[in-house]
Amino acid sequence: TMFNDLLVKFGIEVRFVDAEDPQNFDKLVDDKTRAFFCESCSNPALEICDLEEISKIAHGHGLPLICDTTFSTPYLCKPFEFGADIVVSSLTKWVGGHGAGLGGIIVDKGGFNWGAGKHPLFDEPDTSYSGMRWGHDLPESLAPLSYILRCRTVPLRNLGGCMSPDNAWIIIQGVETLSLRMERHVENAMKVALHLKDHPSVAWVRYPGLPDDPQHTKAQKYLKGTGGPMVVFGIKSEDGKEAGTKLIDSFKLFSHVANVGDARSLCIHPASTTHSQLSEQQLKDAGCPSDLVRLSIGIESISDILADLDQALEKATSA
C-alpha cells in the first residue's frame, strides 16, 4: 500500500519487479532511480531474495540496496555481509517478540557514497541545517555516515520520527532473548511444515526449510540453513476463500491477528483480511492466492500446535 498508493501522492514512483530473477531490477533502472528495495524473505509468499546478486546490480548503477529483514530477523540474516547498504526492520515482530511494543529500525552500513550525484537531497544545501550538503560537507571521518546522520537530524529531529521510551524498553527486553526464541520458532516451524505436507486437507505447503521447496537453496545461504519462522499453505477446498475463513474461526490455540513474530502462534487468511482490497489477479501477483493461510509459528509445545491445526482443519473441511 505504501509503495503502490501512498508514495505516489508525494511524487515518488515505485516500480515493482519479480525479485526471483535479480536481472529484473536492472531492466527498470533509469536516471531517476534512487535505490533498490527488497525483502530478505517476502510476506506472505516466503520468497527469499538473492541479496548478493541484487546488490551487485544496484552498485553497478551507483545505487544503494535497502533490505527489509522483518521476516528473517537479524538473527537469521545479515544483509550487510551480502552487499546491502541499509537494513530496515519492524521491531514489533520477532525482535520485540511478544506483540507488546511498536517500533521500527533503520541501520546504515556506512559504506555507500551519497555524494556521487545520484541523490539530490545529499547534494543540495539543507536550509534546516545551515546550508549543509550532507553528501559533501561532512568531515572525512563522518562522510560514510551521511545517510544515518541525516536520518537522525532531519526526519528524527524535525519530524519526530522516534519511538516512545516505553516501546523502546519493551523492545530491549525482546532483544535479549531473540536468539533463543528464534531457535524454537524455526524448530517448531519445520515440524509444522512436515506435518501439513502430509495432511489430507492441505493442497500445498510453502516453507523454505523443506528440501523440495523452491526457496530451499537460498535459505541455506541467507537464513542460516533454516526455513525461518513462517509457514504458509493452501487449504484443500473448492472454495479456498470460504474454507480459509472457516479455518481461522476454528482455531483455539492460534490467535487470529494481523501481526507476526509473537511468542504465541498466530494465524491469518490474507485474502479475506489483510489483502482483501486486492483483486484475484493482484492476489496471485502478490503470491497470495485465495486459499493461502499464513502461520506465524510460536514457541509453544509442538504437540499443542499440531493438535490445534488438526482439529481446525477437520472443522474447516468437513461437510
PDB file of C-alpha atoms in Angstrom:
ATOM      1  CA  THR A   1       0.000   0.000   0.000  1.00  0.00           C
ATOM      2  CA  MET A   2       2.803   2.436   0.838  1.00  0.00           C
ATOM      3  CA  PHE A   3       4.649   1.770  -2.419  1.00  0.00           C
ATOM      4  CA  ASN A   4       1.609   1.470  -4.669  1.00  0.00           C
ATOM      5  CA  ASP A   5      -0.690   4.142  -3.206  1.00  0.00           C
ATOM      6  CA  LEU A   6       0.878   6.438  -0.610  1.00  0.00           C
ATOM      7  CA  LEU A   7       4.270   7.372  -2.076  1.00  0.00           C
ATOM      8  CA  VAL A   8       2.645   8.175  -5.418  1.00  0.00           C
ATOM      9  CA  LYS A   9       0.872  11.088  -3.724  1.00  0.00           C
ATOM     10  CA  PHE A  10       4.298  12.501  -2.840  1.00  0.00           C
ATOM     11  CA  GLY A  11       5.540  12.224  -6.415  1.00  0.00           C
ATOM     12  CA  ILE A  12       7.571   9.076  -5.768  1.00  0.00           C
ATOM     13  CA  GLU A  13       7.210   6.232  -8.266  1.00  0.00           C
ATOM     14  CA  VAL A  14       7.947   2.673  -7.165  1.00  0.00           C
ATOM     15  CA  ARG A  15       8.486   0.115  -9.910  1.00  0.00           C
ATOM     16  CA  PHE A  16       7.653  -3.436  -8.907  1.00  0.00           C
ATOM     17  CA  VAL A  17       9.733  -6.363 -10.135  1.00  0.00           C
ATOM     18  CA  ASP A  18       9.686 -10.127  -9.749  1.00  0.00           C
ATOM     19  CA  ALA A  19      12.691 -10.457  -7.451  1.00  0.00           C
ATOM     20  CA  GLU A  20      13.085 -14.150  -8.215  1.00  0.00           C
ATOM     21  CA  ASP A  21      15.227 -13.041 -11.156  1.00  0.00           C
ATOM     22  CA  PRO A  22      17.647 -10.322  -9.979  1.00  0.00           C
ATOM     23  CA  GLN A  23      18.069  -9.134 -13.571  1.00  0.00           C
ATOM     24  CA  ASN A  24      14.521  -7.781 -13.423  1.00  0.00           C
ATOM     25  CA  PHE A  25      15.850  -4.945 -11.266  1.00  0.00           C
ATOM     26  CA  ASP A  26      18.325  -3.983 -13.959  1.00  0.00           C
ATOM     27  CA  LYS A  27      15.604  -3.745 -16.616  1.00  0.00           C
ATOM     28  CA  LEU A  28      13.709  -0.939 -14.870  1.00  0.00           C
ATOM     29  CA  VAL A  29      16.579   1.360 -13.832  1.00  0.00           C
ATOM     30  CA  ASP A  30      16.730   4.851 -15.333  1.00  0.00           C
ATOM     31  CA  ASP A  31      18.328   8.196 -14.449  1.00  0.00           C
ATOM     32  CA  LYS A  32      15.648   8.882 -11.821  1.00  0.00           C
ATOM     33  CA  THR A  33      16.132   5.637  -9.915  1.00  0.00           C
ATOM     34  CA  ARG A  34      17.360   6.368  -6.390  1.00  0.00           C
ATOM     35  CA  ALA A  35      17.567   2.936  -4.718  1.00  0.00           C
ATOM     36  CA  PHE A  36      16.746  -0.757  -4.896  1.00  0.00           C
ATOM     37  CA  PHE A  37      14.459  -2.188  -2.210  1.00  0.00           C
ATOM     38  CA  CYS A  38      13.788  -5.824  -1.374  1.00  0.00           C
ATOM     39  CA  GLU A  39      12.781  -8.109   1.458  1.00  0.00           C
ATOM     40  CA  SER A  40      15.136 -10.794   2.728  1.00  0.00           C
ATOM     41  CA  CYS A  41      12.058 -13.049   2.853  1.00  0.00           C
ATOM     42  CA  SER A  42       8.765 -11.851   1.407  1.00  0.00           C
ATOM     43  CA  ASN A  43       5.332 -11.671   3.008  1.00  0.00           C
ATOM     44  CA  PRO A  44       3.367 -13.855   2.546  1.00  0.00           C
ATOM     45  CA  ALA A  45       4.924 -15.817  -0.358  1.00  0.00           C
ATOM     46  CA  LEU A  46       8.163 -16.581   1.593  1.00  0.00           C
ATOM     47  CA  GLU A  47      10.347 -15.890  -1.431  1.00  0.00           C
ATOM     48  CA  ILE A  48      13.968 -15.254  -0.495  1.00  0.00           C
ATOM     49  CA  CYS A  49      15.871 -12.554  -2.361  1.00  0.00           C
ATOM     50  CA  ASP A  50      19.330 -13.261  -3.730  1.00  0.00           C
ATOM     51  CA  LEU A  51      20.830 -10.289  -1.904  1.00  0.00           C
ATOM     52  CA  GLU A  52      24.333 -10.784  -3.231  1.00  0.00           C
ATOM     53  CA  GLU A  53      23.250 -10.622  -6.874  1.00  0.00           C
ATOM     54  CA  ILE A  54      20.785  -7.772  -6.356  1.00  0.00           C
ATOM     55  CA  SER A  55      23.377  -5.676  -4.519  1.00  0.00           C
ATOM     56  CA  LYS A  56      25.879  -6.161  -7.358  1.00  0.00           C
ATOM     57  CA  ILE A  57      23.335  -4.832  -9.861  1.00  0.00           C
ATOM     58  CA  ALA A  58      22.447  -1.890  -7.615  1.00  0.00           C
ATOM     59  CA  HIS A  59      26.064  -0.927  -7.062  1.00  0.00           C
ATOM     60  CA  GLY A  60      26.742  -1.242 -10.789  1.00  0.00           C
ATOM     61  CA  HIS A  61      24.315   1.652 -11.233  1.00  0.00           C
ATOM     62  CA  GLY A  62      25.737   3.591  -8.283  1.00  0.00           C
ATOM     63  CA  LEU A  63      22.620   2.911  -6.219  1.00  0.00           C
ATOM     64  CA  PRO A  64      22.137   1.600  -2.659  1.00  0.00           C
ATOM     65  CA  LEU A  65      20.297  -1.604  -1.760  1.00  0.00           C
ATOM     66  CA  ILE A  66      17.773  -1.270   1.063  1.00  0.00           C
ATOM     67  CA  CYS A  67      16.732  -4.598   2.588  1.00  0.00           C
ATOM     68  CA  ASP A  68      13.785  -5.290   4.888  1.00  0.00           C
ATOM     69  CA  THR A  69      14.708  -8.146   7.237  1.00  0.00           C
ATOM     70  CA  THR A  70      11.466  -8.306   9.224  1.00  0.00           C
ATOM     71  CA  PHE A  71      10.642 -11.900   8.214  1.00  0.00           C
ATOM     72  CA  SER A  72      14.175 -13.211   8.736  1.00  0.00           C
ATOM     73  CA  THR A  73      15.274 -11.100  11.729  1.00  0.00           C
ATOM     74  CA  PRO A  74      18.893 -10.057  12.348  1.00  0.00           C
ATOM     75  CA  TYR A  75      19.478 -13.473  13.917  1.00  0.00           C
ATOM     76  CA  LEU A  76      18.887 -15.452  10.722  1.00  0.00           C
ATOM     77  CA  CYS A  77      20.001 -12.996   8.039  1.00  0.00           C
ATOM     78  CA  LYS A  78      22.813 -10.406   7.927  1.00  0.00           C
ATOM     79  CA  PRO A  79      22.308  -8.486   4.655  1.00  0.00           C
ATOM     80  CA  PHE A  80      25.438  -6.352   5.089  1.00  0.00           C
ATOM     81  CA  GLU A  81      27.503  -9.497   4.532  1.00  0.00           C
ATOM     82  CA  PHE A  82      25.882  -9.835   1.089  1.00  0.00           C
ATOM     83  CA  GLY A  83      26.220  -6.243  -0.098  1.00  0.00           C
ATOM     84  CA  ALA A  84      23.158  -4.439   1.279  1.00  0.00           C
ATOM     85  CA  ASP A  85      23.716  -0.812   2.292  1.00  0.00           C
ATOM     86  CA  ILE A  86      20.734  -0.144   4.557  1.00  0.00           C
ATOM     87  CA  VAL A  87      18.673  -2.568   6.624  1.00  0.00           C
ATOM     88  CA  VAL A  88      15.173  -1.740   7.813  1.00  0.00           C
ATOM     89  CA  SER A  89      13.104  -3.948  10.062  1.00  0.00           C
ATOM     90  CA  SER A  90       9.956  -3.941  12.131  1.00  0.00           C
ATOM     91  CA  LEU A  91      10.849  -4.299  15.808  1.00  0.00           C
ATOM     92  CA  THR A  92       7.210  -5.056  16.603  1.00  0.00           C
ATOM     93  CA  LYS A  93       7.639  -8.605  15.301  1.00  0.00           C
ATOM     94  CA  TRP A  94      10.264 -11.174  16.384  1.00  0.00           C
ATOM     95  CA  VAL A  95      12.776  -8.656  17.752  1.00  0.00           C
ATOM     96  CA  GLY A  96      10.283  -7.470  20.353  1.00  0.00           C
ATOM     97  CA  GLY A  97       8.782 -10.920  20.313  1.00  0.00           C
ATOM     98  CA  HIS A  98       5.647 -10.523  22.397  1.00  0.00           C
ATOM     99  CA  GLY A  99       3.338  -8.260  20.409  1.00  0.00           C
ATOM    100  CA  ALA A 100       3.554  -5.649  23.151  1.00  0.00           C
ATOM    101  CA  GLY A 101       5.624  -2.810  21.673  1.00  0.00           C
ATOM    102  CA  LEU A 102       5.620  -0.827  18.432  1.00  0.00           C
ATOM    103  CA  GLY A 103       8.835   0.134  16.692  1.00  0.00           C
ATOM    104  CA  GLY A 104      10.995   0.054  13.590  1.00  0.00           C
ATOM    105  CA  ILE A 105      14.676   0.433  12.917  1.00  0.00           C
ATOM    106  CA  ILE A 106      16.985   1.783  10.204  1.00  0.00           C
ATOM    107  CA  VAL A 107      20.566   0.504  10.185  1.00  0.00           C
ATOM    108  CA  ASP A 108      23.137   2.091   7.862  1.00  0.00           C
ATOM    109  CA  LYS A 109      26.225   0.064   6.918  1.00  0.00           C
ATOM    110  CA  GLY A 110      28.100   3.336   6.462  1.00  0.00           C
ATOM    111  CA  GLY A 111      29.838   2.465   3.215  1.00  0.00           C
ATOM    112  CA  PHE A 112      27.761   3.999   0.431  1.00  0.00           C
ATOM    113  CA  ASN A 113      28.836   7.212  -1.329  1.00  0.00           C
ATOM    114  CA  TRP A 114      25.792   9.500  -1.074  1.00  0.00           C
ATOM    115  CA  GLY A 115      27.613  12.409  -2.685  1.00  0.00           C
ATOM    116  CA  ALA A 116      28.099  10.867  -6.115  1.00  0.00           C
ATOM    117  CA  GLY A 117      25.345  12.903  -7.770  1.00  0.00           C
ATOM    118  CA  LYS A 118      22.578  10.297  -7.665  1.00  0.00           C
ATOM    119  CA  HIS A 119      20.748  11.749  -4.654  1.00  0.00           C
ATOM    120  CA  PRO A 120      19.845  15.463  -4.759  1.00  0.00           C
ATOM    121  CA  LEU A 121      18.937  15.550  -1.062  1.00  0.00           C
ATOM    122  CA  PHE A 122      22.611  14.920  -0.315  1.00  0.00           C
ATOM    123  CA  ASP A 123      23.930  17.279  -2.987  1.00  0.00           C
ATOM    124  CA  GLU A 124      21.775  20.343  -2.372  1.00  0.00           C
ATOM    125  CA  PRO A 125      22.102  22.683   0.658  1.00  0.00           C
ATOM    126  CA  ASP A 126      19.860  21.780   3.606  1.00  0.00           C
ATOM    127  CA  THR A 127      18.252  25.033   4.744  1.00  0.00           C
ATOM    128  CA  SER A 128      17.275  23.476   8.086  1.00  0.00           C
ATOM    129  CA  TYR A 129      20.955  22.803   8.839  1.00  0.00           C
ATOM    130  CA  SER A 130      22.811  25.982   7.840  1.00  0.00           C
ATOM    131  CA  GLY A 131      23.119  25.013   4.194  1.00  0.00           C
ATOM    132  CA  MET A 132      24.847  21.701   4.916  1.00  0.00           C
ATOM    133  CA  ARG A 133      25.278  19.444   1.903  1.00  0.00           C
ATOM    134  CA  TRP A 134      25.108  16.058   3.572  1.00  0.00           C
ATOM    135  CA  GLY A 135      26.947  14.211   0.837  1.00  0.00           C
ATOM    136  CA  HIS A 136      29.818  16.707   0.586  1.00  0.00           C
ATOM    137  CA  ASP A 137      30.413  18.913   3.634  1.00  0.00           C
ATOM    138  CA  LEU A 138      30.891  16.449   6.489  1.00  0.00           C
ATOM    139  CA  PRO A 139      34.402  15.797   7.830  1.00  0.00           C
ATOM    140  CA  GLU A 140      36.134  12.872   6.177  1.00  0.00           C
ATOM    141  CA  SER A 141      35.659  10.680   9.236  1.00  0.00           C
ATOM    142  CA  LEU A 142      31.876  11.268   9.208  1.00  0.00           C
ATOM    143  CA  ALA A 143      31.282  11.197   5.446  1.00  0.00           C
ATOM    144  CA  PRO A 144      30.435   7.463   5.367  1.00  0.00           C
ATOM    145  CA  LEU A 145      27.686   8.156   7.935  1.00  0.00           C
ATOM    146  CA  SER A 146      25.980  10.920   5.955  1.00  0.00           C
ATOM    147  CA  TYR A 147      22.768   8.930   5.441  1.00  0.00           C
ATOM    148  CA  ILE A 148      22.210   7.923   9.059  1.00  0.00           C
ATOM    149  CA  LEU A 149      23.300  11.352  10.364  1.00  0.00           C
ATOM    150  CA  ARG A 150      20.700  12.994   8.154  1.00  0.00           C
ATOM    151  CA  CYS A 151      18.106  10.465   9.394  1.00  0.00           C
ATOM    152  CA  ARG A 152      18.870  11.408  12.984  1.00  0.00           C
ATOM    153  CA  THR A 153      18.656  15.126  12.371  1.00  0.00           C
ATOM    154  CA  VAL A 154      16.082  15.810   9.659  1.00  0.00           C
ATOM    155  CA  PRO A 155      13.380  13.092   9.984  1.00  0.00           C
ATOM    156  CA  LEU A 156      14.023  12.460  13.673  1.00  0.00           C
ATOM    157  CA  ARG A 157      14.731  15.954  14.988  1.00  0.00           C
ATOM    158  CA  ASN A 158      12.492  17.936  12.640  1.00  0.00           C
ATOM    159  CA  LEU A 159       9.624  15.465  12.193  1.00  0.00           C
ATOM    160  CA  GLY A 160       9.792  13.494  15.443  1.00  0.00           C
ATOM    161  CA  GLY A 161      10.364  10.072  13.926  1.00  0.00           C
ATOM    162  CA  CYS A 162      11.308   8.236  17.119  1.00  0.00           C
ATOM    163  CA  MET A 163       9.642   5.604  19.290  1.00  0.00           C
ATOM    164  CA  SER A 164       8.357   6.243  22.794  1.00  0.00           C
ATOM    165  CA  PRO A 165      10.547   5.348  25.796  1.00  0.00           C
ATOM    166  CA  ASP A 166       8.049   2.672  26.864  1.00  0.00           C
ATOM    167  CA  ASN A 167       8.165   0.963  23.468  1.00  0.00           C
ATOM    168  CA  ALA A 168      11.962   1.187  23.472  1.00  0.00           C
ATOM    169  CA  TRP A 169      12.113  -0.517  26.864  1.00  0.00           C
ATOM    170  CA  ILE A 170       9.781  -3.306  25.719  1.00  0.00           C
ATOM    171  CA  ILE A 171      11.816  -3.906  22.556  1.00  0.00           C
ATOM    172  CA  ILE A 172      15.077  -4.073  24.514  1.00  0.00           C
ATOM    173  CA  GLN A 173      13.656  -6.868  26.661  1.00  0.00           C
ATOM    174  CA  GLY A 174      12.866  -8.802  23.491  1.00  0.00           C
ATOM    175  CA  VAL A 175      16.323  -8.329  22.001  1.00  0.00           C
ATOM    176  CA  GLU A 176      17.844 -10.132  24.988  1.00  0.00           C
ATOM    177  CA  THR A 177      16.066 -13.409  24.113  1.00  0.00           C
ATOM    178  CA  LEU A 178      15.898 -13.122  20.313  1.00  0.00           C
ATOM    179  CA  SER A 179      18.443 -15.846  19.552  1.00  0.00           C
ATOM    180  CA  LEU A 180      16.866 -18.329  21.964  1.00  0.00           C
ATOM    181  CA  ARG A 181      13.346 -17.693  20.703  1.00  0.00           C
ATOM    182  CA  MET A 182      14.307 -17.906  17.036  1.00  0.00           C
ATOM    183  CA  GLU A 183      15.813 -21.349  17.547  1.00  0.00           C
ATOM    184  CA  ARG A 184      12.469 -22.564  18.931  1.00  0.00           C
ATOM    185  CA  HIS A 185      10.440 -20.717  16.271  1.00  0.00           C
ATOM    186  CA  VAL A 186      12.296 -22.347  13.371  1.00  0.00           C
ATOM    187  CA  GLU A 187      12.356 -25.773  15.051  1.00  0.00           C
ATOM    188  CA  ASN A 188       8.586 -25.709  15.502  1.00  0.00           C
ATOM    189  CA  ALA A 189       8.006 -24.264  12.019  1.00  0.00           C
ATOM    190  CA  MET A 190       9.858 -27.135  10.378  1.00  0.00           C
ATOM    191  CA  LYS A 191       7.766 -29.694  12.262  1.00  0.00           C
ATOM    192  CA  VAL A 192       4.560 -27.874  11.303  1.00  0.00           C
ATOM    193  CA  ALA A 193       5.579 -27.784   7.621  1.00  0.00           C
ATOM    194  CA  LEU A 194       6.346 -31.508   7.592  1.00  0.00           C
ATOM    195  CA  HIS A 195       3.034 -32.259   9.323  1.00  0.00           C
ATOM    196  CA  LEU A 196       0.998 -30.164   6.890  1.00  0.00           C
ATOM    197  CA  LYS A 197       2.806 -31.587   3.872  1.00  0.00           C
ATOM    198  CA  ASP A 198       1.222 -34.992   4.548  1.00  0.00           C
ATOM    199  CA  HIS A 199      -2.162 -33.699   5.722  1.00  0.00           C
ATOM    200  CA  PRO A 200      -5.141 -34.790   3.585  1.00  0.00           C
ATOM    201  CA  SER A 201      -6.853 -31.376   3.947  1.00  0.00           C
ATOM    202  CA  VAL A 202      -3.846 -29.412   2.682  1.00  0.00           C
ATOM    203  CA  ALA A 203      -3.337 -28.718  -1.029  1.00  0.00           C
ATOM    204  CA  TRP A 204       0.199 -27.342  -0.853  1.00  0.00           C
ATOM    205  CA  VAL A 205       2.818 -26.085   1.617  1.00  0.00           C
ATOM    206  CA  ARG A 206       5.439 -23.371   1.269  1.00  0.00           C
ATOM    207  CA  TYR A 207       8.310 -23.481   3.726  1.00  0.00           C
ATOM    208  CA  PRO A 208      11.905 -22.715   2.677  1.00  0.00           C
ATOM    209  CA  GLY A 209      13.222 -25.336   5.085  1.00  0.00           C
ATOM    210  CA  LEU A 210      11.662 -28.201   3.133  1.00  0.00           C
ATOM    211  CA  PRO A 211      14.217 -29.821   0.796  1.00  0.00           C
ATOM    212  CA  ASP A 212      11.825 -29.688  -2.168  1.00  0.00           C
ATOM    213  CA  ASP A 213      10.785 -26.059  -1.619  1.00  0.00           C
ATOM    214  CA  PRO A 214      11.877 -23.767  -4.498  1.00  0.00           C
ATOM    215  CA  GLN A 215      13.489 -21.395  -1.965  1.00  0.00           C
ATOM    216  CA  HIS A 216      15.453 -24.085  -0.124  1.00  0.00           C
ATOM    217  CA  THR A 217      18.836 -23.422  -1.734  1.00  0.00           C
ATOM    218  CA  LYS A 218      18.656 -19.701  -0.967  1.00  0.00           C
ATOM    219  CA  ALA A 219      17.505 -20.471   2.590  1.00  0.00           C
ATOM    220  CA  GLN A 220      20.729 -22.394   3.155  1.00  0.00           C
ATOM    221  CA  LYS A 221      22.711 -19.285   2.235  1.00  0.00           C
ATOM    222  CA  TYR A 222      20.611 -16.451   3.619  1.00  0.00           C
ATOM    223  CA  LEU A 223      18.672 -17.954   6.584  1.00  0.00           C
ATOM    224  CA  LYS A 224      21.435 -19.853   8.377  1.00  0.00           C
ATOM    225  CA  GLY A 225      20.283 -23.081   6.763  1.00  0.00           C
ATOM    226  CA  THR A 226      16.831 -22.834   8.358  1.00  0.00           C
ATOM    227  CA  GLY A 227      13.425 -22.253   6.811  1.00  0.00           C
ATOM    228  CA  GLY A 228      12.540 -19.324   9.030  1.00  0.00           C
ATOM    229  CA  PRO A 229       9.627 -18.934  11.456  1.00  0.00           C
ATOM    230  CA  MET A 230       6.717 -18.698   8.960  1.00  0.00           C
ATOM    231  CA  VAL A 231       4.698 -21.418   7.215  1.00  0.00           C
ATOM    232  CA  VAL A 232       2.106 -20.808   4.502  1.00  0.00           C
ATOM    233  CA  PHE A 233      -0.199 -23.402   2.995  1.00  0.00           C
ATOM    234  CA  GLY A 234      -3.280 -23.812   0.855  1.00  0.00           C
ATOM    235  CA  ILE A 235      -6.383 -25.396   2.317  1.00  0.00           C
ATOM    236  CA  LYS A 236      -7.866 -28.075   0.071  1.00  0.00           C
ATOM    237  CA  SER A 237     -11.335 -26.934  -0.940  1.00  0.00           C
ATOM    238  CA  GLU A 238     -13.363 -25.921  -3.993  1.00  0.00           C
ATOM    239  CA  ASP A 239     -13.824 -22.540  -2.333  1.00  0.00           C
ATOM    240  CA  GLY A 240     -10.485 -21.655  -0.778  1.00  0.00           C
ATOM    241  CA  LYS A 241     -11.672 -18.288   0.492  1.00  0.00           C
ATOM    242  CA  GLU A 242     -14.637 -19.731   2.378  1.00  0.00           C
ATOM    243  CA  ALA A 243     -12.639 -22.664   3.750  1.00  0.00           C
ATOM    244  CA  GLY A 244      -9.784 -20.377   4.813  1.00  0.00           C
ATOM    245  CA  THR A 245     -12.174 -18.125   6.705  1.00  0.00           C
ATOM    246  CA  LYS A 246     -13.781 -21.128   8.415  1.00  0.00           C
ATOM    247  CA  LEU A 247     -10.356 -22.496   9.366  1.00  0.00           C
ATOM    248  CA  ILE A 248      -9.352 -19.272  11.090  1.00  0.00           C
ATOM    249  CA  ASP A 249     -12.588 -19.268  13.089  1.00  0.00           C
ATOM    250  CA  SER A 250     -11.919 -22.866  14.204  1.00  0.00           C
ATOM    251  CA  PHE A 251      -8.502 -22.353  15.807  1.00  0.00           C
ATOM    252  CA  LYS A 252      -8.244 -22.486  19.590  1.00  0.00           C
ATOM    253  CA  LEU A 253      -4.517 -22.127  20.286  1.00  0.00           C
ATOM    254  CA  PHE A 254      -3.605 -19.959  17.296  1.00  0.00           C
ATOM    255  CA  SER A 255      -4.532 -16.288  17.699  1.00  0.00           C
ATOM    256  CA  HIS A 256      -6.197 -14.549  14.750  1.00  0.00           C
ATOM    257  CA  VAL A 257      -4.241 -11.315  14.361  1.00  0.00           C
ATOM    258  CA  ALA A 258      -2.510  -9.489  11.502  1.00  0.00           C
ATOM    259  CA  ASN A 259       0.765  -9.409  13.431  1.00  0.00           C
ATOM    260  CA  VAL A 260       3.569 -11.949  13.084  1.00  0.00           C
ATOM    261  CA  GLY A 261       6.580 -12.761  15.227  1.00  0.00           C
ATOM    262  CA  ASP A 262       4.835 -13.216  18.551  1.00  0.00           C
ATOM    263  CA  ALA A 263       5.900 -15.846  21.077  1.00  0.00           C
ATOM    264  CA  ARG A 264       2.361 -17.172  20.547  1.00  0.00           C
ATOM    265  CA  SER A 265       1.323 -18.924  17.349  1.00  0.00           C
ATOM    266  CA  LEU A 266      -0.638 -16.606  15.070  1.00  0.00           C
ATOM    267  CA  CYS A 267      -2.772 -17.197  12.001  1.00  0.00           C
ATOM    268  CA  ILE A 268      -4.480 -15.211   9.265  1.00  0.00           C
ATOM    269  CA  HIS A 269      -6.234 -15.749   5.953  1.00  0.00           C
ATOM    270  CA  PRO A 270      -4.877 -12.803   3.908  1.00  0.00           C
ATOM    271  CA  ALA A 271      -7.429 -12.926   1.059  1.00  0.00           C
ATOM    272  CA  SER A 272     -10.275 -12.128   3.462  1.00  0.00           C
ATOM    273  CA  THR A 273      -8.368  -9.728   5.733  1.00  0.00           C
ATOM    274  CA  THR A 274      -5.008  -8.018   5.132  1.00  0.00           C
ATOM    275  CA  HIS A 275      -5.158  -8.403   1.333  1.00  0.00           C
ATOM    276  CA  SER A 276      -8.936  -8.148   0.895  1.00  0.00           C
ATOM    277  CA  GLN A 277      -8.603  -4.910  -1.093  1.00  0.00           C
ATOM    278  CA  LEU A 278      -6.765  -6.747  -3.883  1.00  0.00           C
ATOM    279  CA  SER A 279      -8.372  -8.308  -6.948  1.00  0.00           C
ATOM    280  CA  GLU A 280      -7.950 -12.006  -7.735  1.00  0.00           C
ATOM    281  CA  GLN A 281      -5.172 -11.169 -10.199  1.00  0.00           C
ATOM    282  CA  GLN A 282      -3.436  -8.879  -7.716  1.00  0.00           C
ATOM    283  CA  LEU A 283      -3.629 -11.645  -5.104  1.00  0.00           C
ATOM    284  CA  LYS A 284      -1.901 -14.037  -7.474  1.00  0.00           C
ATOM    285  CA  ASP A 285       0.708 -11.445  -8.435  1.00  0.00           C
ATOM    286  CA  ALA A 286       1.443 -10.892  -4.736  1.00  0.00           C
ATOM    287  CA  GLY A 287       1.960 -14.628  -4.235  1.00  0.00           C
ATOM    288  CA  CYS A 288      -1.208 -14.730  -2.154  1.00  0.00           C
ATOM    289  CA  PRO A 289      -3.881 -16.978  -3.738  1.00  0.00           C
ATOM    290  CA  SER A 290      -7.309 -17.078  -2.105  1.00  0.00           C
ATOM    291  CA  ASP A 291      -6.689 -20.452  -0.427  1.00  0.00           C
ATOM    292  CA  LEU A 292      -3.471 -19.303   1.284  1.00  0.00           C
ATOM    293  CA  VAL A 293      -3.291 -19.410   5.081  1.00  0.00           C
ATOM    294  CA  ARG A 294      -0.331 -17.758   6.816  1.00  0.00           C
ATOM    295  CA  LEU A 295       1.002 -19.158  10.073  1.00  0.00           C
ATOM    296  CA  SER A 296       3.466 -17.438  12.376  1.00  0.00           C
ATOM    297  CA  ILE A 297       4.705 -20.364  14.427  1.00  0.00           C
ATOM    298  CA  GLY A 298       5.183 -19.680  18.117  1.00  0.00           C
ATOM    299  CA  ILE A 299       7.264 -21.271  20.837  1.00  0.00           C
ATOM    300  CA  GLU A 300       4.522 -23.361  22.455  1.00  0.00           C
ATOM    301  CA  SER A 301       4.731 -27.139  22.777  1.00  0.00           C
ATOM    302  CA  ILE A 302       4.786 -28.587  19.267  1.00  0.00           C
ATOM    303  CA  SER A 303       2.209 -31.236  20.221  1.00  0.00           C
ATOM    304  CA  ASP A 304      -0.264 -28.500  21.168  1.00  0.00           C
ATOM    305  CA  ILE A 305       0.378 -26.618  17.920  1.00  0.00           C
ATOM    306  CA  LEU A 306      -0.160 -29.695  15.752  1.00  0.00           C
ATOM    307  CA  ALA A 307      -3.281 -30.738  17.675  1.00  0.00           C
ATOM    308  CA  ASP A 308      -4.850 -27.323  17.099  1.00  0.00           C
ATOM    309  CA  LEU A 309      -4.035 -27.446  13.402  1.00  0.00           C
ATOM    310  CA  ASP A 310      -5.618 -30.893  13.067  1.00  0.00           C
ATOM    311  CA  GLN A 311      -8.868 -30.026  14.808  1.00  0.00           C
ATOM    312  CA  ALA A 312      -9.250 -26.724  12.929  1.00  0.00           C
ATOM    313  CA  LEU A 313      -8.572 -28.338   9.543  1.00  0.00           C
ATOM    314  CA  GLU A 314     -11.109 -31.056  10.278  1.00  0.00           C
ATOM    315  CA  LYS A 315     -13.816 -28.495  11.081  1.00  0.00           C
ATOM    316  CA  ALA A 316     -12.977 -26.292   8.104  1.00  0.00           C
ATOM    317  CA  THR A 317     -13.113 -29.073   5.521  1.00  0.00           C
ATOM    318  CA  SER A 318     -15.962 -31.184   6.889  1.00  0.00           C
ATOM    319  CA  ALA A 319     -19.254 -31.127   5.004  1.00  0.00           C
TER     320      ALA A 319
END
